[in-house]
GROMACS .gro file of N, CA and C in nm:
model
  426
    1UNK      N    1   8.104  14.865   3.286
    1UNK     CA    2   8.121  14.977   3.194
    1UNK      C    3   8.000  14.984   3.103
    2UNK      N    4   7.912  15.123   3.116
    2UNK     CA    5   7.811  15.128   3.019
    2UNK      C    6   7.869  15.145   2.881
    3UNK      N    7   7.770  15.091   2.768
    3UNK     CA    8   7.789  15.127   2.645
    3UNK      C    9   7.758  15.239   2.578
    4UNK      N   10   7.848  15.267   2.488
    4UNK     CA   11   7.826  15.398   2.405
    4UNK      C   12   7.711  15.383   2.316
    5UNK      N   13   7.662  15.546   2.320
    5UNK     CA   14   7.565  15.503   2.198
    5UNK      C   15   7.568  15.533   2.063
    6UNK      N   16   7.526  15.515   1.951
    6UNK     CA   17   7.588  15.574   1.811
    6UNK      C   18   7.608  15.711   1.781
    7UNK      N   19   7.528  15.809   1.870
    7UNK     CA   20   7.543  15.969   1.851
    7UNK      C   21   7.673  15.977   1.947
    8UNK      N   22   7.709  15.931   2.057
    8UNK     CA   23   7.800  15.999   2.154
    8UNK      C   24   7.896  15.900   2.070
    9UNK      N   25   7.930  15.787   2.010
    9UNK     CA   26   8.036  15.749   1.862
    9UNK      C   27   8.088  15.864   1.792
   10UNK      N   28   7.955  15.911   1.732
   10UNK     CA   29   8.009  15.979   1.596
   10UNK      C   30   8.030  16.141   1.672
   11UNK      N   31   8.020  16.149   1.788
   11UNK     CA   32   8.060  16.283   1.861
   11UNK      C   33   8.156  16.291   1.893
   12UNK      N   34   8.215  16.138   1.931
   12UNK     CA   35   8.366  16.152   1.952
   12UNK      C   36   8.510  16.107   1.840
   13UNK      N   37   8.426  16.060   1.757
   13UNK     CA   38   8.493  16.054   1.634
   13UNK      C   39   8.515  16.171   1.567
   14UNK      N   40   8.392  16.272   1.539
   14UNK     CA   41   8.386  16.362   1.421
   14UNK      C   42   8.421  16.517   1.504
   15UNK      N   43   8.405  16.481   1.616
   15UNK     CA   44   8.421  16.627   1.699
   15UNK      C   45   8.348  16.756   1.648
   16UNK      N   46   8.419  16.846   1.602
   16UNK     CA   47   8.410  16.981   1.528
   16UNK      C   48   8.343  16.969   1.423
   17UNK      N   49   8.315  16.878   1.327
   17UNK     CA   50   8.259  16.866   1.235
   17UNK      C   51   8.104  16.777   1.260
   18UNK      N   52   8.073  16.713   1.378
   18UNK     CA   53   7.952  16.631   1.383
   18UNK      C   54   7.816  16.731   1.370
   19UNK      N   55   7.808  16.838   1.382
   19UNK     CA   56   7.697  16.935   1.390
   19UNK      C   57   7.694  16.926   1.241
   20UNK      N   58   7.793  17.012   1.168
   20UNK     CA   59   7.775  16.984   1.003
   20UNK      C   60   7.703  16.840   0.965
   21UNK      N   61   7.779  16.745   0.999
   21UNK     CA   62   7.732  16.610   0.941
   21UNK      C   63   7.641  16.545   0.995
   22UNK      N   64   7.585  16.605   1.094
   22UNK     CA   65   7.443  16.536   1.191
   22UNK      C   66   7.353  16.558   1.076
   23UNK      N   67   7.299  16.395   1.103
   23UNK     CA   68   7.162  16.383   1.011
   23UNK      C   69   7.166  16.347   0.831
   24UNK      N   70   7.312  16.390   0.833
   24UNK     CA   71   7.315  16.319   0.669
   24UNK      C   72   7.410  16.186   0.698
   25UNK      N   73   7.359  16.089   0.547
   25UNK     CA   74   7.409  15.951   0.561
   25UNK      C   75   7.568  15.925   0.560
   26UNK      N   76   7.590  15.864   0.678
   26UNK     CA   77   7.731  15.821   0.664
   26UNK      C   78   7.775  15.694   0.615
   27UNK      N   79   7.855  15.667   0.600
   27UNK     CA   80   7.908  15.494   0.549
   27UNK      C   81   8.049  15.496   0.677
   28UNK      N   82   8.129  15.432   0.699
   28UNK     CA   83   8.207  15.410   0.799
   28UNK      C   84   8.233  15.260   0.741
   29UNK      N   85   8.332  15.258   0.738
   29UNK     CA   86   8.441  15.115   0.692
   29UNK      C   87   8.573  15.081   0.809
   30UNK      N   88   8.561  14.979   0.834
   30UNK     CA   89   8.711  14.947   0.911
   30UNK      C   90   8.800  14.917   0.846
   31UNK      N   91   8.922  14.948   0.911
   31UNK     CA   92   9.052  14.890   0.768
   31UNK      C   93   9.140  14.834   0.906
   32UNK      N   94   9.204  14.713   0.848
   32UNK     CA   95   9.346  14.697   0.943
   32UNK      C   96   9.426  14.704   0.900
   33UNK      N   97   9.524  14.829   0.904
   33UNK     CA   98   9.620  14.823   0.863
   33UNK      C   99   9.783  14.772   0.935
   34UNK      N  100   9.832  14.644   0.931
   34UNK     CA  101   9.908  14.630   1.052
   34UNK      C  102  10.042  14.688   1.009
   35UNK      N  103  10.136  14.641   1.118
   35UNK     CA  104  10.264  14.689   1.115
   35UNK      C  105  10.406  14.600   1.094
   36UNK      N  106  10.464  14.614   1.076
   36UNK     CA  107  10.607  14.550   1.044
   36UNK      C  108  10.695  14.512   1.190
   37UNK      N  109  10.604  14.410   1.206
   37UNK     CA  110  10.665  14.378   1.335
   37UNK      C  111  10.647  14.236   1.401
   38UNK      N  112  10.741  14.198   1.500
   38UNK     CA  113  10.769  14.086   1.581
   38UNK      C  114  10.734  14.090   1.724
   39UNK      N  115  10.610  14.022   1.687
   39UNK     CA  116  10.533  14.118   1.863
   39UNK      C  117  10.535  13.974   1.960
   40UNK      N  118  10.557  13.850   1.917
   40UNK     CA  119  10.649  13.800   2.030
   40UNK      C  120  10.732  13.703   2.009
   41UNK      N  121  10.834  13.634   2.097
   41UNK     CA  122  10.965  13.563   2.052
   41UNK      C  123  10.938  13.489   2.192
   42UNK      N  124  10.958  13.358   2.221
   42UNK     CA  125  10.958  13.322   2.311
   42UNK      C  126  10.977  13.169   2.309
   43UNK      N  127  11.042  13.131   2.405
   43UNK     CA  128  11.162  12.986   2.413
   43UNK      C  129  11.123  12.919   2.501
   44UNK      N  130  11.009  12.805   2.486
   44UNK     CA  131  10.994  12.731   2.624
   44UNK      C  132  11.124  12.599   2.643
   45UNK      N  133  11.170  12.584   2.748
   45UNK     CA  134  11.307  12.526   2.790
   45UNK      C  135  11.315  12.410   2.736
   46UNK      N  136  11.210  12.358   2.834
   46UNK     CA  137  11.144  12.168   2.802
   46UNK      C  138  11.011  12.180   2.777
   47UNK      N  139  10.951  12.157   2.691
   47UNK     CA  140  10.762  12.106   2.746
   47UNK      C  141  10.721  11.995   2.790
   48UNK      N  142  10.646  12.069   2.863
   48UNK     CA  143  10.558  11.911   2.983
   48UNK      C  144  10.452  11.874   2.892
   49UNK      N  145  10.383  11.745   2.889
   49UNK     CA  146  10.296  11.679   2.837
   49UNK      C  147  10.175  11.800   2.848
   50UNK      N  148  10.159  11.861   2.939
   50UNK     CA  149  10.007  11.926   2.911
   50UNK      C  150  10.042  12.052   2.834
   51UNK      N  151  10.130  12.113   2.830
   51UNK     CA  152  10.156  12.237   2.745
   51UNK      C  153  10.161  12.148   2.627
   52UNK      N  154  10.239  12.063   2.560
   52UNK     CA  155  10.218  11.999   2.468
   52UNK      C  156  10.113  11.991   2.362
   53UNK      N  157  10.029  11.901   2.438
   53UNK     CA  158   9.919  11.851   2.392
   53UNK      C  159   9.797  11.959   2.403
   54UNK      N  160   9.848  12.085   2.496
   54UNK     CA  161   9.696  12.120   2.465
   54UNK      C  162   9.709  12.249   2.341
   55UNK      N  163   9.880  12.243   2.300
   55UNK     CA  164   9.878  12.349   2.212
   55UNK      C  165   9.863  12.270   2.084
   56UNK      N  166   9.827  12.089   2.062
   56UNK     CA  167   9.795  11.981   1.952
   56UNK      C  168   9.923  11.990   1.910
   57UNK      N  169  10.020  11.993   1.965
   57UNK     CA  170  10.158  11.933   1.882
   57UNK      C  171  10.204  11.760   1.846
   58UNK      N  172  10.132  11.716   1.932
   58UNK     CA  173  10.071  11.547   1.931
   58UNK      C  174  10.017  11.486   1.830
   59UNK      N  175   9.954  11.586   1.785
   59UNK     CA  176   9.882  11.532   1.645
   59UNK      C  177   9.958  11.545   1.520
   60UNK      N  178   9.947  11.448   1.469
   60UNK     CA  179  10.000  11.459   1.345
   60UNK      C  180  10.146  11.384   1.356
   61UNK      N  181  10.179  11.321   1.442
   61UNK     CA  182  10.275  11.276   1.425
   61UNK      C  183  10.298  11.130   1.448
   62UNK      N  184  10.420  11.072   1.370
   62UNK     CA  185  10.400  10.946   1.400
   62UNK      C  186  10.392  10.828   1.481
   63UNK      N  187  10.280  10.706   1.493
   63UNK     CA  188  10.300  10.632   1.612
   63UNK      C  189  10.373  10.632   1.704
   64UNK      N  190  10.414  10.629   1.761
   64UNK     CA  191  10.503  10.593   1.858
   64UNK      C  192  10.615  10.704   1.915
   65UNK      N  193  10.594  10.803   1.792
   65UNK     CA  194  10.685  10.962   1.868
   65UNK      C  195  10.642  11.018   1.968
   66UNK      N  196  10.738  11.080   2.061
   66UNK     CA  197  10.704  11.184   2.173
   66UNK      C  198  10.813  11.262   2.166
   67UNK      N  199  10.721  11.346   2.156
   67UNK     CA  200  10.832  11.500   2.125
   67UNK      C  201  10.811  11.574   2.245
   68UNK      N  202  10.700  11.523   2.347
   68UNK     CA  203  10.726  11.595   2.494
   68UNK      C  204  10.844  11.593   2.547
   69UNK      N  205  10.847  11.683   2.636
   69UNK     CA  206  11.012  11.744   2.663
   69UNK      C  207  11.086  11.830   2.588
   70UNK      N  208  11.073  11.806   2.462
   70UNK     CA  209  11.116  11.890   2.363
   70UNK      C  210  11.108  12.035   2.354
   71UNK      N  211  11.180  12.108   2.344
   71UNK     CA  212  11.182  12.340   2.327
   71UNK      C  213  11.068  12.343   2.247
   72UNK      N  214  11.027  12.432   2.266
   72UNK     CA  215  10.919  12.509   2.189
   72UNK      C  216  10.940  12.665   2.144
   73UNK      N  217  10.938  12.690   2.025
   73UNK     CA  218  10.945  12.882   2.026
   73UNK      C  219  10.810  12.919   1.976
   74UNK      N  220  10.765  12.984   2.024
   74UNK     CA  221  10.656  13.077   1.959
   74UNK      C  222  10.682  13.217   1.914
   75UNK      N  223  10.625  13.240   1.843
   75UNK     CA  224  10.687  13.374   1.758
   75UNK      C  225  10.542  13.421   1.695
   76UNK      N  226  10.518  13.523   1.662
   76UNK     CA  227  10.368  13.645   1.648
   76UNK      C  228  10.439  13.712   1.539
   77UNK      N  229  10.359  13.732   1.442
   77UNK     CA  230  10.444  13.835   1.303
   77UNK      C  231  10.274  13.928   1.255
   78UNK      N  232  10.350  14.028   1.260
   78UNK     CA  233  10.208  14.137   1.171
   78UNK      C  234  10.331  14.169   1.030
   79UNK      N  235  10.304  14.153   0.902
   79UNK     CA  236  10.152  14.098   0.863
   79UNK      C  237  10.180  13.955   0.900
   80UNK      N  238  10.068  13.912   0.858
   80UNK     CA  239  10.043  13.762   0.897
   80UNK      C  240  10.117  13.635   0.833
   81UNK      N  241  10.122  13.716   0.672
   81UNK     CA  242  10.221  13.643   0.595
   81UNK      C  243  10.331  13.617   0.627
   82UNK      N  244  10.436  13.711   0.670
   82UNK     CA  245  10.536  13.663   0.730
   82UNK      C  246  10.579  13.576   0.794
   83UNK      N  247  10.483  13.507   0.853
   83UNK     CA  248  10.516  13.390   0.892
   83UNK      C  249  10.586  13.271   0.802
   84UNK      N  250  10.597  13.285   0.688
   84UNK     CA  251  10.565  13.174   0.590
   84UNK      C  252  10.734  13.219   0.593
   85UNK      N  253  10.779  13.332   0.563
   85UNK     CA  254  10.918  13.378   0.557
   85UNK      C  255  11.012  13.300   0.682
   86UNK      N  256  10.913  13.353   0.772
   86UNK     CA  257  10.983  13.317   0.929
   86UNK      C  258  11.016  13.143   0.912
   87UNK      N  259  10.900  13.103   0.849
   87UNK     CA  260  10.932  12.905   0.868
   87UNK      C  261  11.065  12.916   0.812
   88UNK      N  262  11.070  12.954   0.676
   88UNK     CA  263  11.176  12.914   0.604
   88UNK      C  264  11.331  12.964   0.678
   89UNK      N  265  11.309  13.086   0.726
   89UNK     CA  266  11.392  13.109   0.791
   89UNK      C  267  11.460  13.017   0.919
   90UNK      N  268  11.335  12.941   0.998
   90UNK     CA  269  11.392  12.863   1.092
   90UNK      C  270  11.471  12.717   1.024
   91UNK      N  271  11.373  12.672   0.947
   91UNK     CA  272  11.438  12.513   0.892
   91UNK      C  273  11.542  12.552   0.806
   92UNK      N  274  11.627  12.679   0.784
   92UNK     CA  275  11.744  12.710   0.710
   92UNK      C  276  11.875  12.690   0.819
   93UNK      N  277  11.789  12.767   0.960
   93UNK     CA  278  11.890  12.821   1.018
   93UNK      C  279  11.937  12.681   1.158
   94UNK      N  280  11.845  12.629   1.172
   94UNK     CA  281  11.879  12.528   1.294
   94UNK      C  282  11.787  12.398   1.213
   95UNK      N  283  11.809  12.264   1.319
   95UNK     CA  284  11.781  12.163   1.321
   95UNK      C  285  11.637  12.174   1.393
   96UNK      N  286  11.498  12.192   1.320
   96UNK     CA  287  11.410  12.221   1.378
   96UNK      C  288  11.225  12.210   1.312
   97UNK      N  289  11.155  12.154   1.387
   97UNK     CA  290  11.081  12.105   1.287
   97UNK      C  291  10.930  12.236   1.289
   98UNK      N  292  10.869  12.242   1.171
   98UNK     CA  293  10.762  12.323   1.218
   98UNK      C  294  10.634  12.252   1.227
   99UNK      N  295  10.570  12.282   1.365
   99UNK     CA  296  10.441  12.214   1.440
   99UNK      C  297  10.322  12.309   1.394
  100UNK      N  298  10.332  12.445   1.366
  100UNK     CA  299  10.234  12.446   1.340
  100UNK      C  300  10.282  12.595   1.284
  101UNK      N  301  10.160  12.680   1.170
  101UNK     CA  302  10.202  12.760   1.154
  101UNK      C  303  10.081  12.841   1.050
  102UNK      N  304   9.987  12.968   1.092
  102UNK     CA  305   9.899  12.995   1.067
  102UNK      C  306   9.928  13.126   0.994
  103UNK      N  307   9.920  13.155   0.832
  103UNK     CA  308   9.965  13.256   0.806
  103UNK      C  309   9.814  13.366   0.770
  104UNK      N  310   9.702  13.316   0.851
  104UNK     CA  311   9.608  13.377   0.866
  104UNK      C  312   9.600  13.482   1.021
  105UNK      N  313   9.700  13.426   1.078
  105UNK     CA  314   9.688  13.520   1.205
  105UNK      C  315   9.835  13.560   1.264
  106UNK      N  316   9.923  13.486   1.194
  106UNK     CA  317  10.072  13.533   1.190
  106UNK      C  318  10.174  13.414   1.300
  107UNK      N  319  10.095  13.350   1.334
  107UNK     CA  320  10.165  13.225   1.413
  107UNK      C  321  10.267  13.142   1.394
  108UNK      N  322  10.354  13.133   1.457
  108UNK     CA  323  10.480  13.006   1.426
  108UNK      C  324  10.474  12.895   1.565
  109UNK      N  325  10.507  12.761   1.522
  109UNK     CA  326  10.546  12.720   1.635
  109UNK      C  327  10.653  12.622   1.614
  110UNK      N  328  10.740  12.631   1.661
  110UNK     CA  329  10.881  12.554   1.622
  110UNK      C  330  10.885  12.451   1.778
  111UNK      N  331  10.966  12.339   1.709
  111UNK     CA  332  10.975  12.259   1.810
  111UNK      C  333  11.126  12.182   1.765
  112UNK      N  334  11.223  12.113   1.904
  112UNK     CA  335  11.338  12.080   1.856
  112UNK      C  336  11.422  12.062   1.989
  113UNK      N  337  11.565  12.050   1.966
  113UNK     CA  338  11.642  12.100   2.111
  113UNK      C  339  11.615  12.205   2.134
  114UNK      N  340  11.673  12.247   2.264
  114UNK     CA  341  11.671  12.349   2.318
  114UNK      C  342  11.760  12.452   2.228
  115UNK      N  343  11.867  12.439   2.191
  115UNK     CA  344  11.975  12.504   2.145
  115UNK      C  345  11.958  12.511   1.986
  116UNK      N  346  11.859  12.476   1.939
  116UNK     CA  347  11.820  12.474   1.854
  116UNK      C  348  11.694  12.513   1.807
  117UNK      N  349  11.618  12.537   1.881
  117UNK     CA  350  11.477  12.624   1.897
  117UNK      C  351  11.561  12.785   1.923
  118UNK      N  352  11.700  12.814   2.022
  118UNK     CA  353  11.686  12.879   2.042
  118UNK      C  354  11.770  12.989   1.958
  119UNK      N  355  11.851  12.943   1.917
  119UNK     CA  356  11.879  12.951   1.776
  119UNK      C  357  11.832  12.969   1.625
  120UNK      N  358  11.721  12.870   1.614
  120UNK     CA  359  11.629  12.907   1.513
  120UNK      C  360  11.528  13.057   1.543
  121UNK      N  361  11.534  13.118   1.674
  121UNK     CA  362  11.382  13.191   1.738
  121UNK      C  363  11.496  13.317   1.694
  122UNK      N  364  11.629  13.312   1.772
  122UNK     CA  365  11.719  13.431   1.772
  122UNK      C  366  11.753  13.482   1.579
  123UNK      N  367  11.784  13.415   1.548
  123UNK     CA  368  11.805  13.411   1.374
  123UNK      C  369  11.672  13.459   1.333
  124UNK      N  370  11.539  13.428   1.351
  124UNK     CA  371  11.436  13.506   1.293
  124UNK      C  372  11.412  13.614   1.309
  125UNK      N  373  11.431  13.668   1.470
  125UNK     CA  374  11.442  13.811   1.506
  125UNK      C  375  11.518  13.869   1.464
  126UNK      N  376  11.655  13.845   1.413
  126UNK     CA  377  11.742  13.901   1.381
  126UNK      C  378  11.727  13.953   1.247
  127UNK      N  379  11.667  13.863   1.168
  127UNK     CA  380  11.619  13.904   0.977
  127UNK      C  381  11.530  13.953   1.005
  128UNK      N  382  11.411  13.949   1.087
  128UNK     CA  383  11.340  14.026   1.069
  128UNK      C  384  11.350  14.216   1.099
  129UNK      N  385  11.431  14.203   1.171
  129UNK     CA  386  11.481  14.324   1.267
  129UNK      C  387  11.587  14.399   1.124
  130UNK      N  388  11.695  14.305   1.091
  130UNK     CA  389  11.863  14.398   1.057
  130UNK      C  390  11.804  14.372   0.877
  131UNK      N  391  11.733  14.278   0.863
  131UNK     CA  392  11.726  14.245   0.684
  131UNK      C  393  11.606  14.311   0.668
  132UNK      N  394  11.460  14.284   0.732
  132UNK     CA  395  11.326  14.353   0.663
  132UNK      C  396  11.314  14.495   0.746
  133UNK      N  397  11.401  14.503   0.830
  133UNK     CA  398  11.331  14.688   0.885
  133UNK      C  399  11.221  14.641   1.004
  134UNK      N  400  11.207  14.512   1.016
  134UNK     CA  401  11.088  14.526   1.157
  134UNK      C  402  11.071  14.539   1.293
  135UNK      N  403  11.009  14.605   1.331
  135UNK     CA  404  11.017  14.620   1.475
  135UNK      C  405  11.048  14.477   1.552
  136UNK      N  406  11.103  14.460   1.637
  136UNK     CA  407  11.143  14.341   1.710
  136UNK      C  408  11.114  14.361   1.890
  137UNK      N  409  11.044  14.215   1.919
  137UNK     CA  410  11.025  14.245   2.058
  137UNK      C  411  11.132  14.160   2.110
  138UNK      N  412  11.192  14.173   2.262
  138UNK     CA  413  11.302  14.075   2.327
  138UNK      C  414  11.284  13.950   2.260
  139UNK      N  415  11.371  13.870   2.328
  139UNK     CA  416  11.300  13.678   2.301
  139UNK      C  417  11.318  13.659   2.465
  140UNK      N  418  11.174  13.592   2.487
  140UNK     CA  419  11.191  13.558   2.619
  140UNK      C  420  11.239  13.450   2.614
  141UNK      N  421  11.288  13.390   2.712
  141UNK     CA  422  11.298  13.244   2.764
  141UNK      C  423  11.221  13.180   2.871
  142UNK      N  424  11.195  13.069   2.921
  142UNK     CA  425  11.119  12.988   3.032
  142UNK      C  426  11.225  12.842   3.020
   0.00000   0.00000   0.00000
């Protein structure tokens, strides 16, 4: 795929108006504005040692623990903050510990039983969905 160039940009941005504005200075800013939403839910059954370790759930924990085998949920939140809601929401609602959780990009990762990951994953979708108004995607399972 060839690249665009900055005139055929601002031709398809400005349309009807680029003849007017050809040749005087523009400024152009990006904004992200995200959305109120749960863009993914998802329940791994058991984890195997290499899903494990290569998502670093290994780290940080103490000598001699193995939490391989153990459920995993992953869960995606726009805004990003929400996540921080979502933790609290899981360690309220099930027996479940949080492995990792990035409220710079909206990440959760819960780890626990099965029935209890899956439980904690279903209860977050659910507040997020019937209590904050957010869009909600399925919850998969594996």
């Amino acid at each position: 795929m060839a690249g665009i160039t900055k005139e055929e940009l601002l031709k398809k941005i400005f349309h009807d108006d680029y003849e007017h504005l050809k040749g005087k200075k523009l400024r152009m800013t990006r904004v992200r504005v995200p959305g109120k939403e749960v863009c993914l839910a998802h329940v791994i059954s058991s984890s195997q040692t290499c899903v494990y370790q290569n998502l670093g759930l290994h780290i940080g924990v103490h000598e001699g623990e193995d939490h391989t085998g153990e459920s995993i949920g992953l869960i995606r939140f726009t805004p990003w903050e929400a996540v921080v809601a979502a933790a609290d929401v899981a360690v309220k609602s099930a027996h479940v510990e949080i492995c990792f959780m990035d409220r710079f990009c909206g990440s959760l990762i819960i780890t626990g039983g099965l029935a209890e990951v899956q439980t904690a994953v279903e209860e977050i979708v659910r507040f997020f969905r019937e209590d904050l108004g957010f869009q909600t995607c399925d919850i998969h399972k594996n």
